[in-house]
Coordinates of C-alpha atoms in Angstrom, one line a residue:
Chain P
M13 CA 16.8 -43.7 -51.8
R14 CA 16.5 -46.8 -54.0
H15 CA 17.7 -49.6 -51.7
L16 CA 18.2 -49.9 -47.9
L17 CA 21.3 -52.1 -47.6
S18 CA 23.3 -50.5 -44.7
T19 CA 22.7 -47.8 -42.2
K20 CA 26.2 -46.5 -43.2
D21 CA 24.6 -45.2 -46.4
V22 CA 21.8 -43.4 -44.6
S23 CA 22.3 -39.6 -44.0
R24 CA 21.1 -37.9 -40.8
D25 CA 18.4 -36.1 -42.8
E26 CA 17.2 -39.3 -44.5
A27 CA 17.1 -41.2 -41.1
I28 CA 15.1 -38.4 -39.5
A29 CA 12.8 -38.4 -42.5
I30 CA 12.1 -42.1 -42.1
L31 CA 11.6 -41.8 -38.4
D32 CA 9.1 -39.0 -38.9
I33 CA 7.2 -41.0 -41.6
A34 CA 7.1 -43.8 -39.1
E35 CA 5.4 -41.5 -36.5
D36 CA 2.5 -41.1 -39.0
M37 CA 2.5 -44.8 -39.8
A38 CA 2.2 -45.6 -36.1
D39 CA -1.1 -43.6 -36.0
V40 CA -2.6 -46.0 -38.6
A41 CA -2.2 -48.9 -36.1
H42 CA -4.7 -47.1 -33.8
R43 CA -7.4 -46.6 -36.4
E44 CA -10.4 -48.8 -37.1
V45 CA -9.3 -49.4 -40.7
K46 CA -5.7 -50.2 -40.3
K47 CA -4.9 -49.9 -44.0
L48 CA -3.6 -47.2 -46.4
P49 CA -4.0 -47.5 -50.2
T50 CA -0.5 -46.1 -50.8
L51 CA 1.2 -49.1 -52.4
R52 CA -1.8 -50.7 -54.1
G53 CA -0.6 -52.7 -57.1
K54 CA 3.0 -53.1 -55.9
T55 CA 4.4 -56.5 -55.1
V56 CA 6.8 -57.0 -52.1
V57 CA 8.7 -60.3 -51.9
N58 CA 9.9 -61.5 -48.6
L59 CA 13.0 -63.6 -49.5
F60 CA 14.2 -65.3 -46.3
F61 CA 17.1 -67.7 -46.5
E62 CA 17.4 -67.7 -42.7
D63 CA 14.8 -68.3 -40.0
S64 CA 12.9 -65.4 -38.7
T65 CA 9.6 -64.7 -37.0
R66 CA 9.3 -61.1 -36.1
T67 CA 11.2 -59.6 -39.0
R68 CA 9.3 -61.5 -41.6
V69 CA 5.9 -61.1 -40.0
S70 CA 6.7 -57.4 -39.4
F71 CA 7.5 -56.8 -43.0
E72 CA 4.5 -58.7 -44.1
V73 CA 2.1 -56.7 -41.8
A74 CA 3.8 -53.5 -42.9
A75 CA 3.4 -54.2 -46.6
K76 CA -0.2 -55.3 -46.2
R77 CA -1.1 -52.2 -44.2
L78 CA 0.1 -50.2 -47.2
S79 CA -2.0 -52.4 -49.5
A80 CA 0.9 -54.0 -51.3
D81 CA 0.8 -57.7 -52.4
V82 CA 3.1 -59.8 -50.3
I83 CA 4.8 -63.0 -51.4
N84 CA 6.6 -64.9 -48.7
F85 CA 9.4 -67.0 -49.9
S86 CA 11.6 -69.0 -47.5
A87 CA 14.5 -71.1 -48.5
K88 CA 13.1 -74.2 -46.8
G89 CA 10.5 -75.7 -49.1
S90 CA 11.6 -73.8 -52.2
S91 CA 13.9 -74.6 -55.1
V92 CA 16.8 -73.2 -53.1
S93 CA 16.9 -76.5 -51.2
K94 CA 17.3 -78.1 -54.7
G95 CA 20.4 -76.0 -55.2
E96 CA 19.0 -73.0 -57.1
S97 CA 21.5 -70.1 -57.0
L98 CA 20.7 -66.6 -55.7
K99 CA 21.0 -65.3 -59.3
D100 CA 18.4 -67.7 -60.6
T101 CA 16.0 -67.1 -57.7
A102 CA 16.4 -63.3 -58.2
Q103 CA 15.7 -63.6 -61.9
T104 CA 12.7 -65.7 -61.3
L105 CA 11.3 -63.1 -58.9
A106 CA 12.1 -60.3 -61.5
A107 CA 10.2 -62.2 -64.1
M108 CA 7.2 -62.3 -61.8
G109 CA 7.4 -58.5 -61.4
A110 CA 8.5 -57.9 -57.9
D111 CA 8.8 -54.2 -57.0
A112 CA 10.7 -54.7 -53.8
V113 CA 12.6 -57.6 -52.4
V114 CA 13.1 -57.9 -48.6
I115 CA 16.0 -60.3 -48.2
R116 CA 17.5 -62.1 -45.2
H117 CA 20.6 -64.1 -46.0
G118 CA 23.2 -66.0 -44.1
A119 CA 26.0 -64.5 -46.2
S120 CA 27.2 -60.9 -45.4
G121 CA 26.7 -58.8 -48.5
A122 CA 24.1 -60.9 -50.3
P123 CA 21.6 -57.9 -50.4
R124 CA 24.4 -55.8 -51.9
V125 CA 25.0 -58.4 -54.6
L126 CA 21.3 -58.4 -55.4
A127 CA 21.2 -54.6 -55.6
D128 CA 24.3 -54.2 -57.8
S129 CA 24.1 -57.2 -60.0
G130 CA 21.3 -56.1 -62.4
W131 CA 19.6 -59.5 -62.0
I132 CA 16.5 -57.8 -60.7
D133 CA 15.2 -54.3 -61.1
A134 CA 13.5 -53.9 -57.7
G135 CA 14.2 -52.0 -54.5
I136 CA 16.2 -54.2 -52.1
V137 CA 15.7 -54.1 -48.4
N138 CA 18.3 -55.8 -46.2
A139 CA 16.5 -57.7 -43.5
G140 CA 19.7 -59.1 -42.0
D141 CA 22.7 -60.4 -43.9
G142 CA 25.1 -62.7 -42.0
T143 CA 27.1 -60.7 -39.4
H144 CA 27.0 -57.5 -41.5
E145 CA 23.9 -55.3 -41.1
H146 CA 20.2 -55.3 -40.1
P147 CA 19.2 -51.7 -40.9
T148 CA 15.4 -51.8 -40.2
Q149 CA 16.2 -53.1 -36.7
A150 CA 18.5 -50.2 -36.1
L151 CA 15.9 -47.7 -37.4
L152 CA 13.2 -49.2 -35.1
D153 CA 15.6 -49.1 -32.1
A154 CA 16.4 -45.4 -32.9
F155 CA 12.6 -44.8 -33.2
T156 CA 11.9 -46.5 -29.9
I157 CA 14.7 -44.5 -28.1
R158 CA 13.5 -41.2 -29.6
K159 CA 9.9 -41.9 -28.6
R160 CA 10.8 -42.8 -25.0
L161 CA 13.0 -39.7 -24.6
H162 CA 11.0 -37.1 -26.5
G163 CA 7.5 -38.5 -26.5
A164 CA 5.0 -36.5 -28.6
G165 CA 7.7 -34.0 -29.4
S166 CA 9.9 -36.5 -31.3
R167 CA 9.3 -35.2 -34.8
G168 CA 12.3 -33.8 -36.6
R169 CA 14.7 -34.6 -33.8
G170 CA 17.8 -36.7 -33.7
L171 CA 19.4 -38.5 -30.7
D172 CA 22.0 -35.9 -29.8
G173 CA 23.7 -36.4 -26.5
V174 CA 22.1 -39.8 -25.8
S175 CA 24.5 -42.4 -24.4
V176 CA 23.9 -46.0 -25.5
A177 CA 25.7 -49.1 -24.2
I178 CA 25.5 -52.1 -26.6
V179 CA 26.2 -55.2 -24.6
G180 CA 26.9 -58.8 -25.7
D181 CA 28.0 -60.6 -28.8
I182 CA 29.3 -57.7 -30.9
L183 CA 31.4 -60.1 -33.1
H184 CA 28.4 -61.8 -34.7
S185 CA 25.8 -59.1 -34.3
R186 CA 24.5 -57.3 -37.3
V187 CA 22.1 -55.4 -35.0
A188 CA 25.1 -53.9 -33.2
R189 CA 26.8 -52.8 -36.4
S190 CA 23.6 -51.2 -37.9
N191 CA 22.9 -49.5 -34.6
L192 CA 26.4 -48.2 -34.2
W193 CA 26.3 -46.4 -37.6
L194 CA 22.8 -45.1 -37.3
L195 CA 22.9 -44.0 -33.7
T196 CA 26.2 -42.1 -34.2
T197 CA 24.8 -40.5 -37.4
L198 CA 21.9 -39.3 -35.2
G199 CA 24.2 -37.9 -32.7
A200 CA 24.3 -40.5 -29.9
T201 CA 27.5 -41.8 -28.3
V202 CA 27.9 -45.5 -28.3
Q203 CA 29.8 -47.8 -25.9
L204 CA 30.4 -51.4 -26.8
V205 CA 30.5 -53.9 -23.9
A206 CA 31.5 -57.4 -24.5
P207 CA 33.9 -60.2 -23.6
A208 CA 37.2 -59.9 -25.5
T209 CA 36.4 -63.1 -27.4
L210 CA 33.1 -61.6 -28.7
L211 CA 34.6 -58.4 -30.1
P212 CA 35.9 -58.1 -33.7
V213 CA 39.7 -58.3 -34.1
S214 CA 39.8 -54.6 -34.6
T215 CA 37.3 -51.9 -33.8
A216 CA 39.6 -49.2 -35.0
G217 CA 37.6 -46.8 -37.1
W218 CA 34.4 -47.6 -35.3
P219 CA 32.9 -44.5 -33.7
A220 CA 32.6 -46.2 -30.3
T221 CA 34.4 -46.8 -27.1
V222 CA 35.0 -50.4 -26.0
T223 CA 35.0 -51.9 -22.6
Y224 CA 35.0 -55.5 -21.2
D225 CA 33.4 -54.4 -17.9
L226 CA 29.6 -54.3 -17.8
D227 CA 29.4 -53.1 -14.2
A228 CA 31.5 -50.1 -15.0
A229 CA 29.3 -49.4 -18.0
I230 CA 26.1 -49.7 -15.9
D231 CA 27.5 -47.4 -13.1
A232 CA 28.2 -44.7 -15.8
G233 CA 24.4 -44.5 -16.0
P234 CA 23.8 -44.8 -19.8
D235 CA 20.5 -43.6 -21.2
V236 CA 20.0 -46.8 -23.1
V237 CA 21.3 -50.3 -22.4
M238 CA 20.9 -52.5 -25.5
M239 CA 21.3 -56.2 -24.9
L240 CA 22.2 -58.5 -27.8
R241 CA 21.1 -62.1 -28.2
I242 CA 23.7 -64.8 -27.7
Q243 CA 23.3 -66.5 -31.1
A244 CA 23.6 -70.2 -30.4
E245 CA 23.6 -70.9 -34.1
R246 CA 26.8 -68.9 -34.5
M247 CA 28.5 -70.2 -31.3
N248 CA 30.8 -72.6 -33.1
A249 CA 33.9 -72.0 -31.0
A250 CA 34.6 -71.6 -27.2
F251 CA 33.8 -67.9 -26.9
F252 CA 33.0 -68.1 -23.2
P253 CA 33.4 -70.9 -20.7
N254 CA 29.7 -71.6 -20.1
A255 CA 26.3 -69.9 -20.0
R256 CA 26.4 -69.3 -16.2
E257 CA 29.8 -67.6 -16.5
Y258 CA 28.5 -65.4 -19.3
S259 CA 25.3 -64.5 -17.5
K260 CA 27.3 -63.6 -14.3
Q261 CA 29.7 -61.3 -16.1
W262 CA 27.8 -59.8 -19.0
G263 CA 24.1 -60.6 -18.4
L264 CA 21.7 -57.9 -17.4
D265 CA 20.2 -59.3 -14.2
D266 CA 17.8 -57.7 -11.7
E267 CA 20.5 -56.3 -9.5
R268 CA 22.2 -54.5 -12.5
V269 CA 18.9 -53.1 -13.7
G270 CA 18.3 -51.8 -10.2
R271 CA 21.5 -49.8 -10.4
L272 CA 20.5 -48.1 -13.6
P273 CA 19.0 -44.6 -13.4
A274 CA 15.2 -44.8 -13.4
A275 CA 14.9 -43.0 -16.7
S276 CA 17.3 -45.4 -18.5
I277 CA 15.7 -47.9 -20.9
V278 CA 16.5 -51.5 -21.5
M279 CA 16.3 -52.8 -25.1
H280 CA 16.6 -56.2 -26.7
P281 CA 16.1 -57.0 -30.4
G282 CA 14.6 -60.4 -29.6
P283 CA 14.3 -63.3 -29.5
M284 CA 15.5 -63.2 -25.9
N285 CA 17.4 -65.9 -24.0
R286 CA 15.8 -65.3 -20.6
G287 CA 18.3 -66.1 -17.9
L288 CA 21.3 -65.9 -20.2
E289 CA 21.9 -62.3 -21.5
I290 CA 18.9 -60.8 -19.8
S291 CA 16.9 -61.8 -16.7
S292 CA 13.1 -62.2 -16.7
G293 CA 12.9 -59.3 -14.2
A294 CA 14.9 -57.0 -16.5
A295 CA 13.0 -58.1 -19.6
D296 CA 9.6 -57.5 -18.0
S297 CA 10.5 -54.3 -16.1
A298 CA 8.9 -51.0 -16.8
Q299 CA 12.3 -49.9 -18.2
S300 CA 12.2 -52.6 -20.9
T301 CA 11.0 -51.6 -24.4
V302 CA 11.1 -55.1 -25.9
L303 CA 7.4 -55.1 -26.9
E304 CA 7.5 -51.5 -28.0
Q305 CA 10.3 -52.4 -30.3
V306 CA 8.2 -55.1 -31.9
A307 CA 5.2 -52.7 -32.4
N308 CA 7.5 -49.9 -33.7
G309 CA 9.0 -52.4 -36.1
V310 CA 5.8 -52.4 -38.2
S311 CA 5.7 -48.6 -38.3
I312 CA 9.4 -48.4 -39.3
R313 CA 9.0 -51.0 -42.0
M314 CA 6.0 -49.3 -43.4
A315 CA 8.0 -46.0 -43.5
V316 CA 10.9 -47.8 -45.3
L317 CA 8.7 -49.5 -47.9
Y318 CA 6.9 -46.2 -48.5
H319 CA 10.2 -44.4 -48.8
L320 CA 11.6 -46.9 -51.3
L321 CA 8.4 -47.7 -53.4
S322 CA 6.6 -44.4 -53.7
G323 CA 7.9 -41.6 -55.8
T324 CA 9.5 -41.6 -59.2
T325 CA 12.2 -44.2 -59.7
E326 CA 15.2 -42.6 -61.1
A327 CA 16.6 -44.6 -64.0
Chain V
M6 CA 7.8 -12.6 -63.3
T7 CA 5.9 -10.0 -61.2
A8 CA 3.6 -11.0 -58.4
R9 CA 0.2 -9.5 -58.4
H10 CA -1.5 -9.1 -55.0
V11 CA -5.0 -10.5 -54.9
L12 CA -5.9 -10.7 -51.2
Q13 CA -4.3 -8.7 -48.3
Q14 CA -4.5 -9.5 -44.7
A15 CA -7.8 -7.7 -44.1
D16 CA -9.4 -9.4 -47.1
I17 CA -8.3 -12.9 -45.8
T18 CA -9.8 -12.1 -42.4
R19 CA -13.0 -10.9 -43.9
A20 CA -13.3 -13.9 -46.2
L21 CA -12.7 -16.3 -43.2
T22 CA -15.3 -14.5 -41.1
R23 CA -17.9 -14.7 -43.9
I24 CA -17.1 -18.4 -44.5
S25 CA -17.6 -19.0 -40.7
H26 CA -21.0 -17.4 -40.8
E27 CA -21.9 -19.4 -43.9
I28 CA -20.8 -22.6 -42.2
L29 CA -23.0 -21.8 -39.2
E30 CA -25.9 -20.9 -41.4
S31 CA -25.8 -24.0 -43.5
N32 CA -25.3 -26.2 -40.4
R33 CA -28.0 -24.3 -38.4
G34 CA -25.6 -23.7 -35.6
S35 CA -22.3 -25.2 -34.4
A36 CA -23.6 -28.6 -33.2
G37 CA -21.6 -31.6 -34.5
L38 CA -19.1 -29.5 -36.5
V39 CA -15.6 -30.8 -37.0
I40 CA -13.2 -28.6 -39.0
L41 CA -10.4 -30.6 -40.6
G42 CA -7.5 -28.8 -42.4
I43 CA -5.4 -30.4 -45.1
P44 CA -1.7 -29.7 -44.5
T45 CA 0.1 -27.5 -44.6
R46 CA -1.8 -24.2 -45.0
G47 CA -5.2 -25.8 -44.8
V48 CA -4.5 -26.6 -41.2
T49 CA -3.6 -23.0 -40.4
I50 CA -6.8 -21.8 -42.1
A51 CA -8.8 -24.4 -40.2
T52 CA -7.4 -23.3 -36.9
R53 CA -8.4 -19.7 -37.7
L54 CA -11.9 -20.7 -38.8
G55 CA -12.2 -22.7 -35.6
A56 CA -11.3 -19.7 -33.5
I57 CA -13.8 -17.5 -35.4
L58 CA -16.5 -20.1 -35.1
N59 CA -15.9 -20.5 -31.4
S60 CA -16.0 -16.7 -30.9
I61 CA -19.4 -16.5 -32.7
E62 CA -20.9 -19.5 -31.0
P63 CA -18.7 -20.4 -28.1
G64 CA -17.6 -23.9 -27.2
T65 CA -18.4 -26.7 -29.4
V66 CA -16.4 -26.7 -32.7
S67 CA -13.4 -29.0 -32.8
V68 CA -10.5 -28.5 -35.2
G69 CA -8.1 -31.1 -36.5
A70 CA -5.8 -32.0 -39.4
L71 CA -6.2 -34.6 -42.1
D72 CA -3.1 -35.6 -44.0
V73 CA -3.9 -37.0 -47.5
T74 CA -0.4 -37.9 -48.7
M75 CA -0.9 -41.6 -48.5
Y76 CA -4.1 -41.4 -50.5
R77 CA -2.8 -39.3 -53.4
D78 CA -3.1 -40.6 -57.0
D79 CA 0.2 -39.1 -58.1
L80 CA 2.6 -40.7 -55.6
S81 CA 4.5 -42.6 -58.3
R82 CA 4.8 -39.6 -60.6
N83 CA 6.6 -37.3 -58.1
P84 CA 9.5 -37.5 -55.7
T85 CA 8.6 -39.1 -52.4
R86 CA 6.5 -36.8 -50.3
A87 CA 6.9 -36.7 -46.6
P88 CA 3.5 -37.1 -44.9
S89 CA 2.3 -34.7 -42.2
P90 CA 0.5 -35.6 -39.0
T91 CA -3.2 -36.4 -39.0
N92 CA -5.0 -35.2 -35.9
I93 CA -8.6 -36.2 -35.5
P94 CA -10.4 -34.5 -32.6
D95 CA -11.3 -36.8 -29.6
G96 CA -15.0 -37.2 -30.6
G97 CA -14.0 -38.8 -33.9
I98 CA -16.0 -38.0 -37.1
D99 CA -18.8 -40.6 -36.9
G100 CA -22.1 -38.8 -37.4
K101 CA -20.5 -35.4 -37.4
T102 CA -20.5 -32.7 -40.1
V103 CA -17.0 -32.5 -41.4
V104 CA -15.8 -29.3 -43.0
L105 CA -12.6 -29.9 -45.1
V106 CA -10.4 -26.9 -45.3
D107 CA -7.7 -26.2 -47.9
D108 CA -6.0 -23.1 -49.1
V109 CA -6.4 -23.4 -52.9
L110 CA -8.9 -25.6 -54.9
Y111 CA -7.4 -26.5 -58.2
S112 CA -7.7 -29.9 -59.9
G113 CA -9.8 -31.4 -57.1
R114 CA -7.5 -34.3 -56.7
T115 CA -6.4 -33.4 -53.2
I116 CA -10.0 -33.3 -52.1
R117 CA -10.7 -36.7 -53.7
S118 CA -7.8 -38.1 -51.6
A119 CA -9.2 -36.4 -48.5
L120 CA -12.6 -38.1 -49.1
D121 CA -10.9 -41.5 -49.4
A122 CA -8.9 -40.7 -46.2
L123 CA -12.1 -39.8 -44.3
N124 CA -13.7 -43.0 -45.5
D125 CA -11.0 -45.0 -43.6
L126 CA -11.5 -42.9 -40.4
G127 CA -15.3 -43.1 -40.0
R128 CA -18.6 -42.2 -41.4
P129 CA -19.4 -38.5 -41.1
R130 CA -23.1 -37.3 -41.5
A131 CA -22.0 -34.9 -44.2
V132 CA -18.8 -33.6 -45.6
R133 CA -18.4 -29.9 -46.8
L134 CA -15.6 -28.1 -48.4
A135 CA -14.2 -24.7 -47.6
V136 CA -11.3 -23.1 -49.5
L137 CA -9.7 -19.7 -49.4
V138 CA -9.2 -19.6 -53.1
D139 CA -10.9 -21.4 -56.0
R140 CA -8.8 -21.0 -59.1
G141 CA -10.8 -23.3 -61.4
H142 CA -9.4 -26.0 -63.8
R143 CA -11.1 -28.9 -62.1
E144 CA -10.2 -32.4 -63.2
L145 CA -12.8 -34.1 -61.1
P146 CA -16.5 -33.5 -60.3
I147 CA -15.8 -31.6 -57.1
R148 CA -16.9 -28.2 -56.0
A149 CA -16.5 -26.1 -52.9
D150 CA -19.4 -25.2 -50.6
F151 CA -17.6 -22.2 -49.1
V152 CA -15.2 -20.1 -51.1
G153 CA -13.1 -17.1 -49.9
K154 CA -12.5 -15.8 -53.4
N155 CA -13.0 -17.1 -56.9
L156 CA -9.8 -16.4 -59.0
P157 CA -10.0 -17.1 -62.7
T158 CA -6.4 -18.1 -63.6
S159 CA -4.5 -19.6 -66.5
T160 CA -2.7 -22.9 -65.8
S161 CA 0.7 -21.3 -66.3
E162 CA 0.1 -18.9 -63.3
R163 CA 0.9 -19.9 -59.7
I164 CA -1.2 -19.0 -56.8
M165 CA 0.8 -18.4 -53.6
V166 CA -1.0 -18.3 -50.3
R167 CA 1.1 -17.0 -47.5
L168 CA -0.1 -17.0 -43.9
S169 CA 1.5 -15.2 -41.0
E170 CA 1.8 -18.4 -38.8
I171 CA 4.0 -20.1 -41.5
D172 CA 5.3 -17.4 -43.8
G173 CA 5.2 -14.3 -41.5
V174 CA 2.8 -12.4 -43.7
D175 CA -0.9 -12.8 -44.8
E176 CA -1.3 -12.5 -48.5
V177 CA -2.5 -14.2 -51.7
T178 CA -0.6 -13.5 -54.9
I179 CA -0.6 -14.6 -58.5
E180 CA 2.8 -15.2 -60.0

């Protein structure tokens, strides 16, 4: 694997291999010396054209734990705000000898352009592009689910037979798309729950069932309920009447959490809008994996960087 | 190419029993011993050594696994390797006598990686090395303290160690 652009390109074996490597990386976090010499001398550039806290910091921690050099580059305060194109930025980074570029961009497909253009000869990791994909988030979600369900016996296993309900703004969510491809590759069944206005025009060809009714989805007793953030920055049309209305119909409140089976888990990729798509009670309950997801994010990103940057690079 | 048998099951058992006695002799007992196997087959041998040691002097020897993949010096020359679990016994390795265990000692580079890995996990009182087969051709100033069998080989030969837990049969062959 040279780039990680989309979870659609990831085979079941590759996905399980990355999750297994992440298991080993997770152990590093519990050691006194939280560092491995594996990527010494490699340079990882975090190229962020959109705001991010946890993804950027997570990639930075991951790269540093593997002893890579990290350069953080955000569009604000760089020549991008002077109108520099993606091509020129990429070629500048190539001239400085970047081995991997972690890119977040507002335009869907920007990482693919970077990977296919030949502007830069580095491994490209998609850290979220527009409303397209966010593969490392899906991998860490799969890792979190697998760890909750199988515990210490997780290694080598997929998510066969696990039922997942993804709830909220499917239309704009790159997290939902990446998760849909990856979770089904791993053997899970996915149900999408959203208001009709926040679903894509067509979900034909998506390996998922679709419903508008959260209560029915909850009563079916899914193993995993994955809440999506209402992305205020992308709410440029009247997708729902108002926040209270949304919260009442599609928010995961305390009462709905109470109806879930005790073994079900509640996920959220963060940052959370408490009181909108998820109540504080749900977010802080024992069933919530929000903080585990953040901790697992570092392990997964270490595994991805290791997977892309170690080994011979095929020409 | 024909495979030549070098060690059979009984030879392997005898070698491991002798190594166990040598470990106890050089350590003057089993106090503070931690046996760490290097995956994959080193872990199996370490488990067997641990069982023999505990049967000679019951109780105190702990066994674990030490993965060295992330510390190798040839990561960028080979296809990506999948790491194996590292499992350090509860007492840790600080102040203990660690015996590293591997199946075949060849260039010595795996052991160098293992020493680096140990360095990040704690500070043992001493580190020893036990191997089932020493085939020579060292590329680093490393030698084993406990050796099952010295096998002079040419670099074109391959040493295959098969253990019943993994391969269904106990044998060492040259191919």
